[in-house]
Amino acid sequence: MNNSIYVAKLGKAVGLQGHLRLFMDTDFPNQFKTGAVFTTNKSIELVVKDYNIDRELIRFENYLDMDSAKKLTNSELFTTIEATKELCNLGENEFFWFDLVACEVYENGLLLGKVKDLHRFPLNDYLEVTTSQELVAKDLPKTFLIPHIFDTFILSVDINTKRIEVKDSFDILENS
């Protein structure tokens, strides 16, 4: 499994001191603290010098002027699974998407399938599930989406056993 997680994209340089616009794709802005290390899609390792959360501006060590910072424009920032788990605190019934992928999805003891991906939509996140072969053999769709809403569809998640218990999701599968 690839250990890199995409967390942000760098925009244009702002001002003369090497600040860059930061377009985050994460729920955890606190991971951009001073000293945090990220890798770009060009394999450049960057260490955060400072981050202004209100203005969405970031600056990196060794890129402290506009000309050097411009070289980083449009770079994508990646972190590791270990750093994410260390720096990002989860609340109750919150999980990292990479922990949900590959979990088996069960409803009333029936294996519906395995989580393939997570999709983010404005109102809710959805689990994309690859339907089990037994159910595909019964002419059910090969994939379907389950809203990631606790108590409504998701009953429990056990990351250690890679098992998610759901309800009312077989109906979604049948009607997909």
PDB file of C-alpha atoms in Angstrom:
ATOM      1  CA  MET A   1       0.000   0.000   0.000  1.00  0.00           C
ATOM      2  CA  ASN A   2       1.246   3.462  -0.861  1.00  0.00           C
ATOM      3  CA  ASN A   3       2.136   5.340   2.328  1.00  0.00           C
ATOM      4  CA  SER A   4       1.572   8.840   0.861  1.00  0.00           C
ATOM      5  CA  ILE A   5      -1.584  10.840   1.467  1.00  0.00           C
ATOM      6  CA  TYR A   6      -2.465  13.906  -0.596  1.00  0.00           C
ATOM      7  CA  VAL A   7      -3.321  16.824   1.710  1.00  0.00           C
ATOM      8  CA  ALA A   8      -3.001  20.098  -0.216  1.00  0.00           C
ATOM      9  CA  LYS A   9      -1.934  22.006  -3.302  1.00  0.00           C
ATOM     10  CA  LEU A  10       0.247  25.087  -3.320  1.00  0.00           C
ATOM     11  CA  GLY A  11      -1.006  28.135  -5.181  1.00  0.00           C
ATOM     12  CA  LYS A  12       0.757  31.300  -6.252  1.00  0.00           C
ATOM     13  CA  ALA A  13       3.393  33.125  -4.245  1.00  0.00           C
ATOM     14  CA  VAL A  14       2.016  36.003  -2.146  1.00  0.00           C
ATOM     15  CA  GLY A  15       4.222  38.885  -0.999  1.00  0.00           C
ATOM     16  CA  LEU A  16       7.999  39.108  -0.917  1.00  0.00           C
ATOM     17  CA  GLN A  17       8.790  36.711   1.959  1.00  0.00           C
ATOM     18  CA  GLY A  18       8.014  33.376   0.289  1.00  0.00           C
ATOM     19  CA  HIS A  19       4.414  32.833   1.377  1.00  0.00           C
ATOM     20  CA  LEU A  20       2.280  30.602  -0.826  1.00  0.00           C
ATOM     21  CA  ARG A  21      -1.476  30.193  -1.036  1.00  0.00           C
ATOM     22  CA  LEU A  22      -2.475  26.811   0.455  1.00  0.00           C
ATOM     23  CA  PHE A  23      -5.463  24.891  -0.931  1.00  0.00           C
ATOM     24  CA  MET A  24      -6.151  22.188   1.648  1.00  0.00           C
ATOM     25  CA  ASP A  25      -7.783  18.861   0.895  1.00  0.00           C
ATOM     26  CA  THR A  26      -7.878  17.671   4.499  1.00  0.00           C
ATOM     27  CA  ASP A  27     -10.086  18.046   7.552  1.00  0.00           C
ATOM     28  CA  PHE A  28      -7.016  18.703   9.723  1.00  0.00           C
ATOM     29  CA  PRO A  29      -5.454  22.147   9.194  1.00  0.00           C
ATOM     30  CA  ASN A  30      -3.476  21.715  12.445  1.00  0.00           C
ATOM     31  CA  GLN A  31      -1.105  19.301  10.686  1.00  0.00           C
ATOM     32  CA  PHE A  32       0.497  22.301   8.922  1.00  0.00           C
ATOM     33  CA  LYS A  33       2.270  23.378  12.118  1.00  0.00           C
ATOM     34  CA  THR A  34       5.818  24.716  12.242  1.00  0.00           C
ATOM     35  CA  GLY A  35       8.321  21.916  11.691  1.00  0.00           C
ATOM     36  CA  ALA A  36       5.872  19.564   9.941  1.00  0.00           C
ATOM     37  CA  VAL A  37       7.397  17.794   6.932  1.00  0.00           C
ATOM     38  CA  PHE A  38       5.652  17.264   3.598  1.00  0.00           C
ATOM     39  CA  THR A  39       6.791  15.825   0.288  1.00  0.00           C
ATOM     40  CA  THR A  40       5.750  17.267  -3.061  1.00  0.00           C
ATOM     41  CA  ASN A  41       4.703  15.395  -6.185  1.00  0.00           C
ATOM     42  CA  LYS A  42       8.197  16.322  -7.473  1.00  0.00           C
ATOM     43  CA  SER A  43       9.794  14.502  -4.489  1.00  0.00           C
ATOM     44  CA  ILE A  44      10.929  17.730  -2.804  1.00  0.00           C
ATOM     45  CA  GLU A  45      10.864  17.556   0.991  1.00  0.00           C
ATOM     46  CA  LEU A  46       9.450  20.712   2.577  1.00  0.00           C
ATOM     47  CA  VAL A  47       9.520  21.771   6.231  1.00  0.00           C
ATOM     48  CA  VAL A  48       6.852  24.246   7.376  1.00  0.00           C
ATOM     49  CA  LYS A  49       8.331  27.539   8.633  1.00  0.00           C
ATOM     50  CA  ASP A  50       4.951  29.120   9.420  1.00  0.00           C
ATOM     51  CA  TYR A  51       1.290  28.815   8.484  1.00  0.00           C
ATOM     52  CA  ASN A  52      -1.409  31.486   8.702  1.00  0.00           C
ATOM     53  CA  ILE A  53      -4.681  29.569   8.938  1.00  0.00           C
ATOM     54  CA  ASP A  54      -6.857  32.706   8.576  1.00  0.00           C
ATOM     55  CA  ARG A  55      -5.168  33.902   5.377  1.00  0.00           C
ATOM     56  CA  GLU A  56      -4.452  30.348   4.112  1.00  0.00           C
ATOM     57  CA  LEU A  57      -0.784  31.195   3.564  1.00  0.00           C
ATOM     58  CA  ILE A  58       2.142  28.883   4.211  1.00  0.00           C
ATOM     59  CA  ARG A  59       5.909  29.317   4.122  1.00  0.00           C
ATOM     60  CA  PHE A  60       8.637  26.690   4.029  1.00  0.00           C
ATOM     61  CA  GLU A  61      12.219  26.623   5.277  1.00  0.00           C
ATOM     62  CA  ASN A  62      14.725  27.475   2.502  1.00  0.00           C
ATOM     63  CA  TYR A  63      11.977  29.176   0.422  1.00  0.00           C
ATOM     64  CA  LEU A  64      11.903  32.546   2.141  1.00  0.00           C
ATOM     65  CA  ASP A  65      11.642  34.883  -0.855  1.00  0.00           C
ATOM     66  CA  MET A  66       9.203  35.251  -3.717  1.00  0.00           C
ATOM     67  CA  ASP A  67      11.512  33.856  -6.413  1.00  0.00           C
ATOM     68  CA  SER A  68      12.290  30.600  -4.613  1.00  0.00           C
ATOM     69  CA  ALA A  69       8.660  30.185  -3.447  1.00  0.00           C
ATOM     70  CA  LYS A  70       7.381  30.592  -7.037  1.00  0.00           C
ATOM     71  CA  LYS A  71       9.171  27.333  -7.928  1.00  0.00           C
ATOM     72  CA  LEU A  72       6.740  25.506  -5.623  1.00  0.00           C
ATOM     73  CA  THR A  73       3.555  26.890  -7.239  1.00  0.00           C
ATOM     74  CA  ASN A  74       1.126  24.122  -8.274  1.00  0.00           C
ATOM     75  CA  SER A  75       3.024  21.505  -6.261  1.00  0.00           C
ATOM     76  CA  GLU A  76       0.929  18.906  -4.494  1.00  0.00           C
ATOM     77  CA  LEU A  77       1.736  18.192  -0.839  1.00  0.00           C
ATOM     78  CA  PHE A  78       1.769  14.688   0.595  1.00  0.00           C
ATOM     79  CA  THR A  79       2.217  13.378   4.119  1.00  0.00           C
ATOM     80  CA  THR A  80       2.491   9.855   5.507  1.00  0.00           C
ATOM     81  CA  ILE A  81      -0.105   7.675   7.219  1.00  0.00           C
ATOM     82  CA  GLU A  82       2.058   7.692  10.378  1.00  0.00           C
ATOM     83  CA  ALA A  83       2.292  11.497  10.458  1.00  0.00           C
ATOM     84  CA  THR A  84      -1.442  11.795   9.856  1.00  0.00           C
ATOM     85  CA  LYS A  85      -2.265   9.479  12.755  1.00  0.00           C
ATOM     86  CA  GLU A  86       0.189  11.320  15.006  1.00  0.00           C
ATOM     87  CA  LEU A  87      -0.914  14.878  14.194  1.00  0.00           C
ATOM     88  CA  CYS A  88      -4.661  14.485  13.620  1.00  0.00           C
ATOM     89  CA  ASN A  89      -6.964  13.796  16.541  1.00  0.00           C
ATOM     90  CA  LEU A  90     -10.179  11.969  15.735  1.00  0.00           C
ATOM     91  CA  GLY A  91     -13.465  12.329  17.579  1.00  0.00           C
ATOM     92  CA  GLU A  92     -15.989   9.618  18.338  1.00  0.00           C
ATOM     93  CA  ASN A  93     -17.110   7.735  15.217  1.00  0.00           C
ATOM     94  CA  GLU A  94     -14.468   9.512  13.114  1.00  0.00           C
ATOM     95  CA  PHE A  95     -12.053   7.470  11.029  1.00  0.00           C
ATOM     96  CA  PHE A  96      -9.304   8.069   8.528  1.00  0.00           C
ATOM     97  CA  TRP A  97     -10.443   7.163   5.007  1.00  0.00           C
ATOM     98  CA  PHE A  98      -7.372   4.970   4.526  1.00  0.00           C
ATOM     99  CA  ASP A  99      -8.499   2.891   7.528  1.00  0.00           C
ATOM    100  CA  LEU A 100     -11.987   2.426   6.044  1.00  0.00           C
ATOM    101  CA  VAL A 101     -10.731   1.216   2.652  1.00  0.00           C
ATOM    102  CA  ALA A 102     -10.688  -2.607   2.471  1.00  0.00           C
ATOM    103  CA  CYS A 103     -13.120  -3.005   5.386  1.00  0.00           C
ATOM    104  CA  GLU A 104     -15.779  -5.661   4.809  1.00  0.00           C
ATOM    105  CA  VAL A 105     -19.362  -4.413   4.984  1.00  0.00           C
ATOM    106  CA  TYR A 106     -21.975  -6.605   6.696  1.00  0.00           C
ATOM    107  CA  GLU A 107     -25.721  -6.262   7.176  1.00  0.00           C
ATOM    108  CA  ASN A 108     -27.419  -8.792   9.487  1.00  0.00           C
ATOM    109  CA  GLY A 109     -24.523 -11.227   9.005  1.00  0.00           C
ATOM    110  CA  LEU A 110     -24.610 -10.974   5.182  1.00  0.00           C
ATOM    111  CA  LEU A 111     -21.376  -9.828   3.521  1.00  0.00           C
ATOM    112  CA  LEU A 112     -22.425  -7.021   1.157  1.00  0.00           C
ATOM    113  CA  GLY A 113     -18.903  -6.286  -0.062  1.00  0.00           C
ATOM    114  CA  LYS A 114     -15.683  -4.425   0.642  1.00  0.00           C
ATOM    115  CA  VAL A 115     -15.025  -0.667   0.836  1.00  0.00           C
ATOM    116  CA  LYS A 116     -13.165   0.392  -2.310  1.00  0.00           C
ATOM    117  CA  ASP A 117     -13.041   4.172  -1.807  1.00  0.00           C
ATOM    118  CA  LEU A 118     -14.573   7.138  -0.026  1.00  0.00           C
ATOM    119  CA  HIS A 119     -16.318   9.933  -1.933  1.00  0.00           C
ATOM    120  CA  ARG A 120     -16.881  13.397  -0.536  1.00  0.00           C
ATOM    121  CA  PHE A 121     -20.027  15.239  -1.514  1.00  0.00           C
ATOM    122  CA  PRO A 122     -21.283  18.532  -0.026  1.00  0.00           C
ATOM    123  CA  LEU A 123     -23.822  16.975   2.346  1.00  0.00           C
ATOM    124  CA  ASN A 124     -22.270  13.592   3.205  1.00  0.00           C
ATOM    125  CA  ASP A 125     -19.368  11.278   2.594  1.00  0.00           C
ATOM    126  CA  TYR A 126     -20.162   7.991   0.853  1.00  0.00           C
ATOM    127  CA  LEU A 127     -18.474   4.615   1.044  1.00  0.00           C
ATOM    128  CA  GLU A 128     -17.988   3.074  -2.396  1.00  0.00           C
ATOM    129  CA  VAL A 129     -18.466  -0.655  -1.907  1.00  0.00           C
ATOM    130  CA  THR A 130     -17.399  -3.410  -4.296  1.00  0.00           C
ATOM    131  CA  THR A 131     -20.231  -5.922  -4.043  1.00  0.00           C
ATOM    132  CA  SER A 132     -19.385  -9.466  -2.929  1.00  0.00           C
ATOM    133  CA  GLN A 133     -19.143 -12.042  -5.723  1.00  0.00           C
ATOM    134  CA  GLU A 134     -22.073 -14.030  -4.274  1.00  0.00           C
ATOM    135  CA  LEU A 135     -24.393 -11.016  -4.636  1.00  0.00           C
ATOM    136  CA  VAL A 136     -23.036 -10.041  -8.081  1.00  0.00           C
ATOM    137  CA  ALA A 137     -23.831 -13.627  -9.156  1.00  0.00           C
ATOM    138  CA  LYS A 138     -27.462 -12.848  -8.208  1.00  0.00           C
ATOM    139  CA  ASP A 139     -27.471  -9.990 -10.766  1.00  0.00           C
ATOM    140  CA  LEU A 140     -26.906  -7.222  -8.239  1.00  0.00           C
ATOM    141  CA  PRO A 141     -24.690  -4.229  -9.195  1.00  0.00           C
ATOM    142  CA  LYS A 142     -20.898  -4.635  -8.954  1.00  0.00           C
ATOM    143  CA  THR A 143     -20.529  -1.472  -6.875  1.00  0.00           C
ATOM    144  CA  PHE A 144     -22.794   0.787  -4.817  1.00  0.00           C
ATOM    145  CA  LEU A 145     -22.601   3.751  -2.438  1.00  0.00           C
ATOM    146  CA  ILE A 146     -23.539   3.814   1.231  1.00  0.00           C
ATOM    147  CA  PRO A 147     -23.971   7.208   2.942  1.00  0.00           C
ATOM    148  CA  HIS A 148     -21.422   7.436   5.769  1.00  0.00           C
ATOM    149  CA  ILE A 149     -24.036   8.472   8.322  1.00  0.00           C
ATOM    150  CA  PHE A 150     -23.829   6.889  11.768  1.00  0.00           C
ATOM    151  CA  ASP A 151     -27.011   5.366  13.208  1.00  0.00           C
ATOM    152  CA  THR A 152     -28.865   5.898   9.911  1.00  0.00           C
ATOM    153  CA  PHE A 153     -26.749   3.511   7.799  1.00  0.00           C
ATOM    154  CA  ILE A 154     -23.510   2.828   9.701  1.00  0.00           C
ATOM    155  CA  LEU A 155     -23.981   0.928  12.966  1.00  0.00           C
ATOM    156  CA  SER A 156     -20.370   0.242  13.910  1.00  0.00           C
ATOM    157  CA  VAL A 157     -16.844   0.350  12.545  1.00  0.00           C
ATOM    158  CA  ASP A 158     -14.039  -1.866  13.813  1.00  0.00           C
ATOM    159  CA  ILE A 159     -10.775  -0.826  12.183  1.00  0.00           C
ATOM    160  CA  ASN A 160      -8.847  -3.669  13.886  1.00  0.00           C
ATOM    161  CA  THR A 161     -10.993  -6.409  12.346  1.00  0.00           C
ATOM    162  CA  LYS A 162     -11.685  -4.332   9.173  1.00  0.00           C
ATOM    163  CA  ARG A 163     -15.450  -4.808   9.648  1.00  0.00           C
ATOM    164  CA  ILE A 164     -18.276  -2.305   9.205  1.00  0.00           C
ATOM    165  CA  GLU A 165     -21.812  -3.184  10.333  1.00  0.00           C
ATOM    166  CA  VAL A 166     -24.565  -1.379   8.407  1.00  0.00           C
ATOM    167  CA  LYS A 167     -28.356  -1.286   8.164  1.00  0.00           C
ATOM    168  CA  ASP A 168     -30.757  -0.464   5.308  1.00  0.00           C
ATOM    169  CA  SER A 169     -27.849  -0.789   2.873  1.00  0.00           C
ATOM    170  CA  PHE A 170     -28.980  -3.986   1.144  1.00  0.00           C
ATOM    171  CA  ASP A 171     -31.976  -1.950  -0.078  1.00  0.00           C
ATOM    172  CA  ILE A 172     -29.569   0.610  -1.532  1.00  0.00           C
ATOM    173  CA  LEU A 173     -27.662  -2.187  -3.272  1.00  0.00           C
ATOM    174  CA  GLU A 174     -30.859  -3.679  -4.722  1.00  0.00           C
ATOM    175  CA  ASN A 175     -31.970  -0.283  -6.026  1.00  0.00           C
ATOM    176  CA  SER A 176     -28.596   0.806  -7.413  1.00  0.00           C
TER     177      SER A 176
END
